[in-house]
Coordinates of C-alpha atoms in Angstrom, one line a residue:
Chain Z
X211 CA 27.3 -53.3 57.7
X212 CA 30.9 -53.5 57.9
X213 CA 32.6 -53.8 61.3
X214 CA 36.4 -53.5 61.2
X215 CA 38.1 -56.8 60.8
X216 CA 39.9 -58.3 63.6
X217 CA 43.4 -56.9 64.0
X218 CA 46.1 -59.7 63.1
X219 CA 48.9 -58.3 65.3
X220 CA 49.4 -60.2 68.6
X221 CA 49.1 -58.0 71.5
X222 CA 49.8 -58.5 75.4
X223 CA 46.4 -59.2 77.1
X224 CA 47.7 -57.0 79.9
X225 CA 45.8 -53.4 79.1
X226 CA 48.2 -50.5 78.9
X227 CA 47.6 -47.6 81.2
X228 CA 46.6 -45.5 78.4
X229 CA 43.7 -47.5 77.4
X230 CA 42.6 -47.9 81.1
X231 CA 42.7 -44.1 81.6
X232 CA 40.7 -44.0 78.2
X233 CA 37.4 -44.8 79.7
X234 CA 36.6 -42.3 82.2
X235 CA 37.9 -39.6 79.9
X236 CA 35.7 -41.1 77.3
X237 CA 32.5 -41.2 79.5
X238 CA 33.4 -37.4 80.5
X239 CA 33.3 -36.2 77.0
X240 CA 30.2 -38.2 76.1
X241 CA 28.3 -36.4 79.5
X242 CA 29.7 -33.2 78.4
X243 CA 28.1 -33.5 74.9
X244 CA 24.7 -34.7 76.1
X245 CA 24.6 -31.9 78.5
X246 CA 25.6 -29.6 75.7
X247 CA 21.7 -30.0 74.5
X248 CA 20.6 -28.6 77.7
X249 CA 23.1 -25.9 78.1
X250 CA 22.5 -24.3 75.0
X251 CA 18.8 -24.4 75.2
X252 CA 19.3 -22.9 78.5
X253 CA 21.7 -20.5 77.3
X254 CA 19.6 -19.2 74.7
X255 CA 16.5 -18.6 76.8
X256 CA 18.1 -17.0 79.8
X257 CA 20.2 -14.4 77.4
X258 CA 17.5 -13.5 75.1
X259 CA 14.9 -13.0 78.3
X260 CA 17.6 -10.8 79.8
X261 CA 18.2 -8.6 76.7
X262 CA 14.3 -8.4 76.2
X263 CA 13.7 -7.4 80.0
X264 CA 13.6 -3.8 79.9
X265 CA 10.8 -3.9 77.4
X266 CA 8.7 -6.5 79.5
X267 CA 9.2 -4.3 82.6
X268 CA 8.3 -1.1 80.9
X269 CA 4.9 -2.6 79.3
X270 CA 4.2 -5.2 82.0
X271 CA 4.1 -8.8 80.8
X272 CA 0.5 -8.7 80.5
X273 CA 0.3 -5.1 78.5
X274 CA 3.0 -6.3 76.3
X275 CA 0.9 -9.3 75.3
X276 CA -2.5 -7.5 74.7
X277 CA -1.1 -3.9 73.5
X278 CA -2.2 -3.1 70.1
X279 CA 0.1 -0.4 69.6
X280 CA 3.9 -0.8 68.4
X281 CA 5.3 2.4 67.8
X282 CA 9.4 1.9 67.8
X283 CA 11.5 4.4 69.6
X284 CA 14.9 5.2 68.7
X285 CA 17.1 5.0 71.9
X286 CA 20.4 3.1 72.6
X287 CA 20.1 2.9 76.2
X288 CA 16.1 2.9 77.3
X289 CA 12.7 2.2 76.0
X290 CA 10.9 5.0 74.8
X291 CA 8.5 3.5 72.3
X292 CA 5.3 1.6 72.8
X293 CA 5.4 -2.1 72.3
X294 CA 2.0 -3.9 72.3
X295 CA 2.5 -7.5 70.7
X296 CA -1.1 -8.2 69.9
X297 CA -1.6 -7.9 66.4
X298 CA 1.5 -10.0 65.9
X299 CA 0.4 -12.6 68.2
X300 CA -3.0 -12.5 66.7
X301 CA -1.8 -13.0 63.1
X302 CA 0.4 -15.9 64.2
X303 CA -2.4 -17.7 66.0
X304 CA -4.7 -17.2 63.3
X305 CA -2.3 -18.2 60.5
X306 CA -1.2 -21.2 62.3
X307 CA -4.9 -22.3 63.2
X308 CA -6.1 -22.2 59.4
X309 CA -3.0 -24.0 58.4
X310 CA -3.7 -26.7 60.6
X311 CA -7.4 -27.0 59.7
X312 CA -6.3 -27.4 56.1
X313 CA -3.2 -29.7 56.7
X314 CA -4.5 -32.3 59.2
X315 CA -7.4 -33.9 57.4
X316 CA -5.1 -34.0 54.2
X317 CA -2.0 -35.4 55.9
X318 CA -4.5 -38.2 57.6
X319 CA -5.8 -39.0 53.8
X320 CA -2.2 -39.2 52.9
X321 CA -1.1 -41.3 55.6
X322 CA -4.3 -43.7 55.5
X323 CA -3.8 -43.9 51.5
X324 CA 0.2 -44.6 51.8
X325 CA -0.3 -47.4 54.5
X326 CA -3.6 -49.2 53.4
X327 CA -4.6 -48.3 49.8
X328 CA -1.4 -47.9 47.7
X329 CA 0.0 -50.8 46.3
X330 CA 3.4 -51.9 47.4
X331 CA 5.2 -50.3 44.5
X332 CA 3.7 -47.1 45.1
X333 CA 4.3 -46.9 48.8
X334 CA 8.0 -45.8 48.8
X335 CA 7.8 -43.1 45.8
X336 CA 4.9 -41.9 47.9
X337 CA 6.8 -41.5 51.0
X338 CA 9.7 -39.9 49.3
X339 CA 7.5 -37.3 47.6
X340 CA 6.0 -36.2 50.8
X341 CA 9.5 -36.1 52.8
X342 CA 11.1 -34.2 49.9
X343 CA 8.3 -31.6 50.4
X344 CA 10.0 -31.3 54.2
X345 CA 13.4 -30.6 52.6
X346 CA 12.4 -27.8 50.2
X347 CA 14.2 -24.5 52.1
X348 CA 11.6 -22.3 53.2
X349 CA 13.0 -19.1 51.1
X350 CA 12.3 -21.3 47.8
X351 CA 8.4 -21.7 49.4
X352 CA 8.5 -17.8 50.1
X353 CA 9.6 -17.2 46.4
X354 CA 7.3 -19.7 44.7
X355 CA 4.6 -18.4 47.2
X356 CA 5.0 -14.8 46.1
X357 CA 5.6 -15.3 42.3
X358 CA 3.1 -18.3 41.8
X359 CA 0.7 -19.5 44.2
X360 CA -0.7 -16.1 45.5
X361 CA -1.3 -15.2 42.1
X362 CA -2.6 -18.1 40.6
X363 CA -4.3 -19.9 43.3
X364 CA -5.0 -18.8 46.4
X365 CA -6.1 -15.2 45.6
X366 CA -8.6 -16.4 42.8
X367 CA -10.1 -19.0 45.5
X368 CA -10.3 -16.2 48.1
X369 CA -12.0 -14.1 45.6
X370 CA -14.3 -17.1 44.9
X371 CA -15.2 -17.4 48.6
X372 CA -15.8 -13.9 49.2
X373 CA -18.2 -13.7 46.2
X374 CA -20.3 -16.5 47.7
X375 CA -22.7 -15.9 50.7
X376 CA -20.1 -17.0 52.8
X377 CA -18.2 -13.2 52.1
X378 CA -21.2 -11.5 54.0
X379 CA -19.1 -12.7 57.3
X380 CA -16.7 -9.8 58.0
X381 CA -14.0 -12.8 58.6
X382 CA -14.3 -13.7 54.9
X383 CA -15.2 -10.4 53.3
X384 CA -13.4 -9.0 50.4
X385 CA -11.4 -7.1 49.0
X386 CA -9.2 -9.9 48.4
X387 CA -5.6 -9.0 48.4
X388 CA -2.7 -10.8 47.1
X389 CA -0.5 -10.5 50.4
X390 CA -2.9 -11.5 53.2
X391 CA -3.4 -13.8 56.4
X392 CA -5.1 -16.3 53.8
X393 CA -2.0 -16.6 51.4
X394 CA 0.5 -17.0 54.4
X395 CA -2.1 -19.4 56.1
X396 CA -2.0 -21.4 52.5
X397 CA 1.7 -21.8 52.2
X398 CA 2.1 -22.9 56.1
X399 CA -0.3 -25.6 55.3
X400 CA 1.9 -26.9 52.6
X401 CA 4.7 -26.6 54.6
X402 CA 3.5 -28.2 57.8
X403 CA 1.6 -31.4 55.8
X404 CA 4.9 -33.6 55.8
X405 CA 5.8 -33.7 59.5
X406 CA 2.1 -34.3 60.3
X407 CA 2.0 -36.9 57.5
X408 CA 5.0 -38.6 58.7
X409 CA 4.1 -39.1 62.1
X410 CA 0.6 -40.2 61.2
X411 CA 1.9 -43.0 58.6
X412 CA 4.0 -44.3 61.8
X413 CA 0.9 -44.1 64.1
X414 CA -1.0 -45.7 61.7
X415 CA 1.4 -48.4 61.1
X416 CA 1.6 -49.3 65.1
X417 CA -2.4 -50.4 65.0
X418 CA -2.1 -54.2 65.4
X419 CA -2.6 -56.1 62.6
X420 CA -4.8 -58.6 64.6
X421 CA -7.4 -55.9 65.0
X422 CA -7.3 -54.8 61.4
X423 CA -7.7 -58.6 60.2
X424 CA -10.4 -59.2 62.8
X425 CA -12.5 -56.4 61.4
X426 CA -12.1 -57.6 57.9
X427 CA -12.9 -61.2 59.0
X428 CA -16.1 -59.8 60.1
X429 CA -16.9 -58.4 56.8
X430 CA -15.8 -54.7 57.4
X431 CA -15.2 -52.9 54.2
X432 CA -11.6 -51.1 53.6
X433 CA -13.2 -47.7 54.7
X434 CA -14.6 -49.2 57.7
X435 CA -11.6 -50.4 58.9
X436 CA -9.8 -47.1 58.2
X437 CA -12.2 -45.0 60.0
X438 CA -13.5 -47.2 62.6
X439 CA -10.3 -49.1 63.6
X440 CA -7.3 -47.4 62.5
X441 CA -8.1 -43.7 63.3
X442 CA -9.9 -44.1 66.7
X443 CA -6.7 -46.3 67.6
X444 CA -4.5 -43.6 66.9
X445 CA -6.3 -40.9 68.1
X446 CA -3.9 -39.6 70.7
X447 CA -1.0 -39.9 68.1
X448 CA -2.8 -37.6 65.6
X449 CA -3.3 -34.9 68.3
X450 CA 0.3 -35.3 69.1
X451 CA 1.1 -34.9 65.3
X452 CA -1.3 -31.9 65.1
X453 CA 0.5 -30.1 68.0
X454 CA 3.6 -30.9 66.0
X455 CA 2.7 -29.3 63.2
X456 CA 1.0 -26.5 65.0
X457 CA 4.5 -25.9 66.8
X458 CA 5.9 -25.8 63.2
X459 CA 3.5 -23.3 61.7
X460 CA 4.1 -21.0 64.8
X461 CA 7.7 -20.8 64.1
X462 CA 8.1 -20.6 60.3
X463 CA 9.6 -17.5 59.4
X464 CA 10.4 -16.6 55.8
X465 CA 7.3 -17.7 53.7
X466 CA 5.3 -15.6 56.2
X467 CA 7.3 -12.9 56.3
X468 CA 6.9 -12.3 52.6
X469 CA 3.7 -13.3 52.1
X470 CA 1.7 -12.0 54.8
X471 CA 2.0 -8.0 53.8
X472 CA 3.2 -6.6 57.2
X473 CA 0.4 -4.1 58.3
X474 CA 0.2 -3.4 61.7
X475 CA -3.4 -3.2 62.2
X476 CA -5.4 -6.2 63.1
X477 CA -7.7 -6.2 60.0
X478 CA -10.9 -8.6 60.5
X479 CA -10.9 -10.2 57.3
X480 CA -8.6 -13.2 56.3
X481 CA -8.2 -12.1 52.9
X482 CA -6.3 -8.7 54.1
X483 CA -2.6 -8.1 55.1
X484 CA -1.4 -8.4 58.7
X485 CA 1.5 -9.2 60.3
X486 CA 3.0 -12.2 62.6
X487 CA 5.7 -12.4 65.2
X488 CA 8.3 -14.5 63.0
X489 CA 7.6 -11.8 60.1
X490 CA 8.0 -8.8 62.4
X491 CA 11.3 -10.2 63.3
X492 CA 12.5 -11.0 59.8
X493 CA 11.3 -8.0 58.2
X494 CA 12.5 -5.5 60.6
X495 CA 15.9 -6.6 62.2
X496 CA 18.0 -5.0 59.6
X497 CA 17.0 -1.6 60.1
X498 CA 16.3 -1.9 64.1
X499 CA 17.9 0.4 66.4
X500 CA 19.1 -1.2 69.7
X501 CA 15.8 -0.4 71.7
X502 CA 13.8 -2.1 68.8
X503 CA 15.9 -5.2 68.8
X504 CA 15.1 -5.4 72.6
X505 CA 11.4 -5.3 71.4
X506 CA 12.3 -7.9 68.7
X507 CA 13.9 -10.1 71.3
X508 CA 10.7 -9.7 73.6
X509 CA 8.7 -11.0 70.6
X510 CA 11.2 -14.1 70.1
X511 CA 10.7 -14.8 73.8
X512 CA 6.8 -14.6 73.6
X513 CA 7.1 -16.8 70.7
X514 CA 9.6 -19.2 72.2
X515 CA 7.2 -19.9 75.2
X516 CA 4.2 -20.4 73.0
X517 CA 6.1 -22.8 70.7
X518 CA 7.4 -24.8 73.9
X519 CA 4.4 -25.0 75.4
X520 CA 3.0 -26.6 72.4
X521 CA 5.8 -28.9 71.4
X522 CA 6.0 -30.0 74.9
X523 CA 2.5 -31.0 75.0
X524 CA 2.9 -32.8 71.7
X525 CA 5.7 -34.6 72.8
X526 CA 4.4 -35.8 75.9
X527 CA 1.1 -37.0 74.1
X528 CA 3.4 -38.6 71.3
X529 CA 5.3 -40.2 73.9
X530 CA 2.4 -41.5 75.8
X531 CA 1.3 -43.1 72.5
X532 CA 4.8 -44.7 72.9
X533 CA 5.5 -44.6 69.4
X534 CA 8.8 -44.3 68.2
X535 CA 8.3 -41.1 66.3
X536 CA 11.7 -39.0 66.7
X537 CA 13.5 -36.3 65.0
X538 CA 14.3 -38.4 61.9
X539 CA 14.2 -37.3 58.3
X540 CA 11.6 -34.5 58.6
X541 CA 11.9 -33.2 62.2
Chain P
X32 CA -7.2 -58.5 50.9
X33 CA -10.4 -56.6 49.7
X34 CA -13.7 -57.8 51.3
X35 CA -15.8 -55.2 50.3
X36 CA -18.6 -57.3 50.0
X37 CA -20.2 -58.5 53.2
X38 CA -22.7 -61.2 52.9
X39 CA -25.8 -62.0 55.1
X40 CA -27.7 -65.5 55.3
X41 CA -29.9 -65.9 52.6
X42 CA -33.6 -66.6 53.7
X43 CA -34.4 -68.6 51.0
X44 CA -32.0 -71.0 51.1
X45 CA -33.0 -72.0 54.5
X46 CA -30.4 -72.6 57.3
X47 CA -27.4 -72.4 54.5
X48 CA -26.2 -68.7 54.3
X49 CA -25.6 -67.8 50.4
X50 CA -22.2 -66.7 49.4
X51 CA -23.5 -65.1 46.4
X52 CA -26.3 -62.7 47.8
X53 CA -25.5 -59.1 48.5
X54 CA -27.9 -57.1 50.3
X55 CA -28.5 -53.4 49.5
X56 CA -26.6 -52.5 52.8
X57 CA -23.6 -54.4 51.6
X58 CA -23.8 -52.6 48.3
X59 CA -23.8 -49.0 50.0
X60 CA -21.1 -50.0 52.4
X61 CA -19.1 -51.2 49.5
X62 CA -20.0 -48.1 47.6
X63 CA -19.0 -45.6 50.4
X64 CA -15.6 -47.4 50.7
X65 CA -14.8 -46.8 46.9
X66 CA -15.7 -43.2 47.4
X67 CA -13.8 -42.8 50.5
X68 CA -10.8 -44.3 48.8
X69 CA -11.3 -42.0 46.1
X70 CA -11.4 -39.1 48.3
X71 CA -8.0 -40.3 50.1
X72 CA -6.4 -40.4 46.4
X73 CA -7.5 -37.0 46.0
X74 CA -5.8 -36.0 49.4
X75 CA -2.7 -37.5 47.9
X76 CA -2.9 -35.4 44.8
X77 CA -3.3 -32.3 46.7
X78 CA 0.0 -32.9 48.2
X79 CA 1.9 -34.1 45.3
X80 CA 0.4 -31.1 43.1
X81 CA 2.4 -28.2 45.1
X82 CA 5.5 -30.1 44.9
X83 CA 5.3 -30.4 41.2
X84 CA 4.3 -26.9 40.8
X85 CA 7.3 -25.8 43.2
X86 CA 9.9 -28.0 41.5
X87 CA 8.5 -27.1 38.1
X88 CA 8.7 -23.5 38.8
X89 CA 12.0 -23.2 40.3
X90 CA 13.4 -25.7 37.8
X91 CA 11.8 -23.8 34.7
X92 CA 12.7 -20.4 35.8
X93 CA 16.3 -21.0 37.4
X94 CA 17.4 -23.1 34.6
X95 CA 17.8 -19.8 32.0
X96 CA 19.9 -17.8 34.2
X97 CA 21.6 -21.0 36.2
X98 CA 25.0 -20.7 34.2
X99 CA 28.8 -20.9 34.9
X100 CA 28.9 -17.1 35.1
X101 CA 26.1 -17.3 38.0
X102 CA 28.4 -19.6 39.7
X103 CA 31.5 -18.1 39.2
X104 CA 30.8 -14.1 39.6
X105 CA 29.2 -12.1 42.2
X106 CA 26.2 -9.8 41.9
X107 CA 26.5 -6.3 40.1
X108 CA 25.8 -3.4 42.4
X109 CA 22.2 -2.8 40.9
X110 CA 19.4 -5.3 40.7
X111 CA 18.3 -3.6 37.8
X112 CA 21.4 -5.3 35.8
X113 CA 21.1 -8.7 34.5
X114 CA 24.1 -11.1 34.5
X115 CA 26.3 -11.6 37.5
X116 CA 25.8 -14.4 40.1
X117 CA 25.9 -15.6 43.6
X118 CA 29.3 -16.6 43.8
X119 CA 29.5 -15.0 47.4
X120 CA 26.4 -16.7 48.3
X121 CA 27.5 -20.2 47.3
X122 CA 30.5 -19.5 49.0
X123 CA 29.1 -18.3 52.3
X124 CA 26.1 -21.2 52.5
X125 CA 28.7 -24.0 52.1
X126 CA 31.1 -22.0 54.5
X127 CA 28.6 -21.6 57.2
X128 CA 27.0 -25.1 56.5
X129 CA 30.6 -26.8 56.7
X130 CA 31.7 -24.9 59.8
X131 CA 28.2 -25.7 61.6
X132 CA 28.7 -29.6 60.6
X133 CA 32.0 -29.5 62.2
X134 CA 30.6 -28.1 65.3
X135 CA 27.3 -30.2 65.6
X136 CA 28.2 -33.5 64.2
X137 CA 31.0 -34.7 66.5
X138 CA 29.0 -33.2 69.6
X139 CA 25.8 -35.0 68.2
X140 CA 27.1 -38.2 67.6
X141 CA 28.8 -38.1 71.4
X142 CA 25.5 -37.2 72.6
X143 CA 23.9 -40.3 70.8
X144 CA 26.5 -42.5 71.9
X145 CA 25.8 -41.1 75.5
X146 CA 22.1 -41.8 75.1
X147 CA 22.6 -45.2 73.6
X148 CA 24.9 -46.6 76.4
X149 CA 22.3 -45.6 78.9
X150 CA 18.9 -46.5 77.2
X151 CA 17.0 -46.0 80.5
X152 CA 18.9 -43.6 82.6
X153 CA 17.1 -40.7 84.1
X154 CA 19.4 -37.9 82.9
X155 CA 19.3 -39.6 79.5
X156 CA 15.7 -39.1 79.1
X157 CA 15.6 -35.8 80.4
X158 CA 18.2 -35.1 77.6
X159 CA 16.5 -37.0 74.9
X160 CA 13.0 -35.0 76.0
X161 CA 14.8 -31.7 75.7
X162 CA 16.6 -32.7 72.3
X163 CA 13.0 -33.6 71.1
X164 CA 12.1 -30.0 72.2
X165 CA 14.8 -28.3 70.6
X166 CA 13.8 -29.6 67.2
X167 CA 10.5 -27.5 67.8
X168 CA 12.4 -24.2 68.5
X169 CA 11.6 -21.8 65.8
X170 CA 14.8 -21.0 63.9
X171 CA 14.4 -17.5 63.8
X172 CA 14.4 -17.5 67.6
X173 CA 17.8 -19.9 67.3
X174 CA 19.0 -16.6 65.1
X175 CA 17.9 -14.1 67.9
X176 CA 19.4 -15.8 70.5
X177 CA 22.8 -16.5 68.6
X178 CA 22.3 -12.5 68.2
X179 CA 22.3 -12.0 71.7
X180 CA 24.8 -14.6 72.7
X181 CA 27.7 -14.0 70.1
X182 CA 27.1 -11.2 68.0
X183 CA 25.7 -8.2 70.3
X184 CA 28.5 -6.4 72.0
X185 CA 26.4 -5.7 75.2
X186 CA 26.1 -8.7 77.3
X187 CA 27.2 -11.2 74.6
X188 CA 30.6 -12.1 73.3
X189 CA 30.4 -9.2 70.6
X190 CA 32.0 -11.0 67.8
X191 CA 29.8 -9.1 65.3
X192 CA 27.8 -10.4 62.4
X193 CA 29.6 -13.1 60.4
X194 CA 30.4 -16.6 59.4
X195 CA 30.9 -17.9 63.0
X196 CA 27.8 -16.6 64.1
X197 CA 25.7 -17.7 61.0
X198 CA 27.5 -21.4 61.6
X199 CA 26.5 -21.5 65.3
X200 CA 22.8 -20.8 64.6
X201 CA 23.0 -23.4 61.9
X202 CA 24.8 -25.7 64.2
X203 CA 22.1 -25.1 66.8
X204 CA 19.3 -26.1 64.3
X205 CA 21.2 -29.2 63.3
X206 CA 22.0 -30.5 66.5
X207 CA 19.2 -32.3 67.8
X208 CA 18.5 -33.7 64.5
X209 CA 22.1 -35.3 64.4
X210 CA 21.4 -36.4 67.9
X211 CA 18.2 -38.2 67.3
X212 CA 18.8 -39.8 64.2
X213 CA 22.2 -41.0 65.0
X214 CA 20.6 -42.6 68.5
X215 CA 18.0 -44.2 66.4
X216 CA 20.8 -45.8 64.3
X217 CA 23.1 -46.9 67.0
X218 CA 20.2 -48.5 68.8
X219 CA 20.0 -50.6 65.7
X220 CA 23.4 -52.1 66.2
X221 CA 23.0 -55.6 67.6
X222 CA 24.0 -56.0 71.2
X223 CA 25.8 -59.0 70.7
X224 CA 28.5 -57.0 68.6
X225 CA 29.3 -55.0 71.6
X226 CA 29.3 -57.9 73.9
X227 CA 31.6 -59.7 71.9
X228 CA 34.0 -56.8 71.8
X229 CA 33.9 -56.4 75.7
X230 CA 34.5 -60.3 75.8
X231 CA 37.6 -59.9 73.9
X232 CA 38.5 -57.4 76.5
X233 CA 37.8 -54.0 74.5
X234 CA 37.2 -50.9 76.4
X235 CA 34.2 -48.9 76.4
X236 CA 35.7 -46.3 74.3
X237 CA 37.5 -49.2 72.0
X238 CA 34.0 -51.0 71.7
X239 CA 32.3 -47.7 70.6
X240 CA 34.9 -46.6 68.2
X241 CA 36.1 -49.8 66.4
X242 CA 32.8 -51.8 66.7
X243 CA 29.6 -50.0 67.6
X244 CA 30.2 -46.6 65.1
X245 CA 31.3 -48.5 62.1
X246 CA 28.9 -50.6 62.2
X247 CA 26.2 -48.1 62.1
X248 CA 28.2 -45.7 60.0
X249 CA 26.0 -45.8 57.0
X250 CA 22.8 -45.0 58.9
X251 CA 24.7 -42.5 60.9
X252 CA 25.9 -40.7 57.2
X253 CA 22.5 -40.9 56.4
X254 CA 21.3 -38.8 59.2
X255 CA 24.3 -36.5 59.4
X256 CA 23.8 -35.7 55.6
X257 CA 19.9 -34.9 56.2
X258 CA 20.9 -32.4 58.9
X259 CA 23.5 -31.0 56.7
X260 CA 20.8 -30.5 54.1
X261 CA 18.6 -28.9 56.5
X262 CA 21.1 -26.6 57.7
X263 CA 22.0 -25.5 54.1
X264 CA 18.4 -24.7 53.3
X265 CA 17.8 -22.7 56.4
X266 CA 17.9 -18.9 56.0
X267 CA 15.9 -17.4 58.7
X268 CA 18.5 -17.3 61.4
X269 CA 21.2 -15.9 59.1
X270 CA 19.3 -12.8 58.7
X271 CA 20.0 -12.1 62.3
X272 CA 23.4 -13.5 62.4
X273 CA 25.3 -13.6 59.0
X274 CA 23.5 -10.3 58.0
X275 CA 24.7 -10.6 54.4
X276 CA 27.3 -9.2 52.1
X277 CA 28.2 -8.4 48.4
X278 CA 31.4 -9.7 48.1
X279 CA 33.2 -13.3 48.7
X280 CA 33.9 -13.1 52.5
X281 CA 36.7 -15.8 54.0
X282 CA 36.9 -14.3 57.6
X283 CA 35.1 -16.4 60.2
X284 CA 34.4 -13.3 62.2
X285 CA 34.3 -9.7 62.0
X286 CA 32.8 -9.5 58.4
X287 CA 28.9 -9.9 57.8
X288 CA 28.7 -13.2 55.6
X289 CA 26.7 -13.8 52.4
X290 CA 23.9 -16.5 52.0
X291 CA 22.0 -17.8 48.8
X292 CA 19.1 -17.4 50.6
X293 CA 19.6 -13.9 51.9
X294 CA 20.7 -12.9 48.6
X295 CA 17.4 -14.3 47.0
X296 CA 15.4 -12.6 49.9
X297 CA 17.0 -8.9 48.7
X298 CA 16.8 -10.1 44.9
X299 CA 13.0 -11.2 44.6
X300 CA 11.6 -8.5 46.9
X301 CA 12.8 -5.8 44.4
X302 CA 10.8 -5.2 41.3
X303 CA 14.0 -5.4 39.1
X304 CA 13.8 -8.1 36.3
X305 CA 17.7 -8.7 37.0
X306 CA 17.5 -9.4 40.4
X307 CA 14.7 -11.6 40.3
X308 CA 16.4 -13.8 37.5
X309 CA 19.5 -14.3 39.7
X310 CA 16.8 -14.9 42.8
X311 CA 15.4 -18.1 40.5
X312 CA 18.7 -19.2 39.9
X313 CA 19.6 -18.8 43.5
X314 CA 16.5 -21.0 44.2
X315 CA 17.5 -23.7 41.6
X316 CA 21.0 -23.9 43.2
X317 CA 19.6 -24.3 46.8
X318 CA 16.9 -27.1 45.4
X319 CA 19.9 -28.8 43.7
X320 CA 22.0 -28.6 47.0
X321 CA 19.1 -29.7 49.7
X322 CA 17.6 -32.4 47.3
X323 CA 20.9 -33.9 45.9
X324 CA 22.0 -34.3 49.4
X325 CA 18.8 -35.9 50.5
X326 CA 18.8 -38.3 47.6
X327 CA 22.6 -39.4 48.3
X328 CA 21.5 -39.8 51.9
X329 CA 18.9 -42.2 50.8
X330 CA 20.7 -44.0 48.5
X331 CA 23.4 -44.6 51.4
X332 CA 20.5 -45.7 53.6
X333 CA 19.0 -48.0 51.1
X334 CA 22.3 -49.8 50.6
X335 CA 22.6 -50.5 54.4
X336 CA 19.7 -52.4 56.2
X337 CA 21.4 -53.3 59.7

């Protein structure tokens, strides 16, 4: 921590005009910078909504959200195709939900282990490892998911599940394909694990030591302290972390685009390919006609409002827990 | 502080509870505690294994094709051909990330100073809230929005696909991260330092530039580097703003720009050995950039604890 050394030159105590004018200008600059966040956010949402409006106007908002048919028109000036986003919304929600189911218990376990069980020399490396997982670019997840995980891990596991009696349920029935909701959900689970873990760690660290020590003094075992003191005490923090993870999962693009298989029908089995909102945008943008781009913008606006609802809920919950969880390293 | 063996008064010992007798119930609870501790360890393994596989796959497959040629030549026209490299992508990624940092770092630092100067202000808390919300905006939506705002000619500025549009989308993704991490660091600067500066007659801007910012510099640097690393690893918004190119592009606007991630996507989704090999080397390069930056950031952070 190095502050600049005091200047040695002697100066008059009378402030110069330049310095006196500095402050209002300085404050104005700060104000503009702070407002830029709000302005950018507003500009993004207004501009995309305007561009997407023709599509919403033709299909109706409800019609757009619940329509099952997506056939793209080739017009440059008007909306001629049919745009129903339900298959994509369904895919996004399904894979995000599965990812949450896998990731949250794991994240809680990792956070508990790091905070309560790990010897002190192991805590820092463990924290770094999980944070590193958050730094890996998503295109690398997509790549390794495509060339290793789906072939060596997810498809075999899916094959196994479909082979057990559980495979009789349509939701879990075979055949198991390499690119599927299942593969996309699995990669999402890995990708959202770090942020949930990081927040859980922070939340667990806020449990008053007195309460833990009191429990230990009463003869509670470590597991009892973790399950009956720490987790209940942090419950709303865990809910907030889960919602943030969900927000991440909903918006993740490349890994899903590569692994979900991109078919337009809503297949009932998780082991078969489908499509998601982000995947549709990433996969079809480059060949899209102007009309199709409006439709993609409409999908983007829908995605934005879904993730915003999830994120704002999460932030409000986390803020209420009054933990200092914020957009740090893994934000 | 392990108290895994609770005790109960021993009836044989009169009123004096024995500390040595463990009841079956206590043994059961201790056993459950052990088993669950083991389960937690397995959870940790479940997180560490994918990371290890991820890094190992990228390193082992990327190390071979990663060479001087890869760094200094551009990709051959056909994905079938082996050899060649990602020079255009590396230039594009660094170029766009650099421009994005030039936009988002000053803006983000200024916003963070505003937030720390008014820790309880109403407007400040609104800005803080929406900055947090902004970290959750899907990156592909940022890409769409920048497309509608800057790239598209109808209603937008009509700049076309290119470096500036790509950089703008990365800047929007980096901005909230810079703001929040910087605010956190600035808040750690002891109030005494600023009070001392004011006591000596410093103006607000002087106190900020000569005392607060230098005092927080290492922490700020860490936050900025982590934000830059995130920007460098981002690909999704570039599909919609940079579009991709097959040659080195140095123009700021008017020509689509290449990016390592975009080249990888094109390469590994084609069934040709040459393209896939280059994509592995590209992944290796990206990991090198992002993890390298985050390691540097951590080293700076460790050396400076305010």
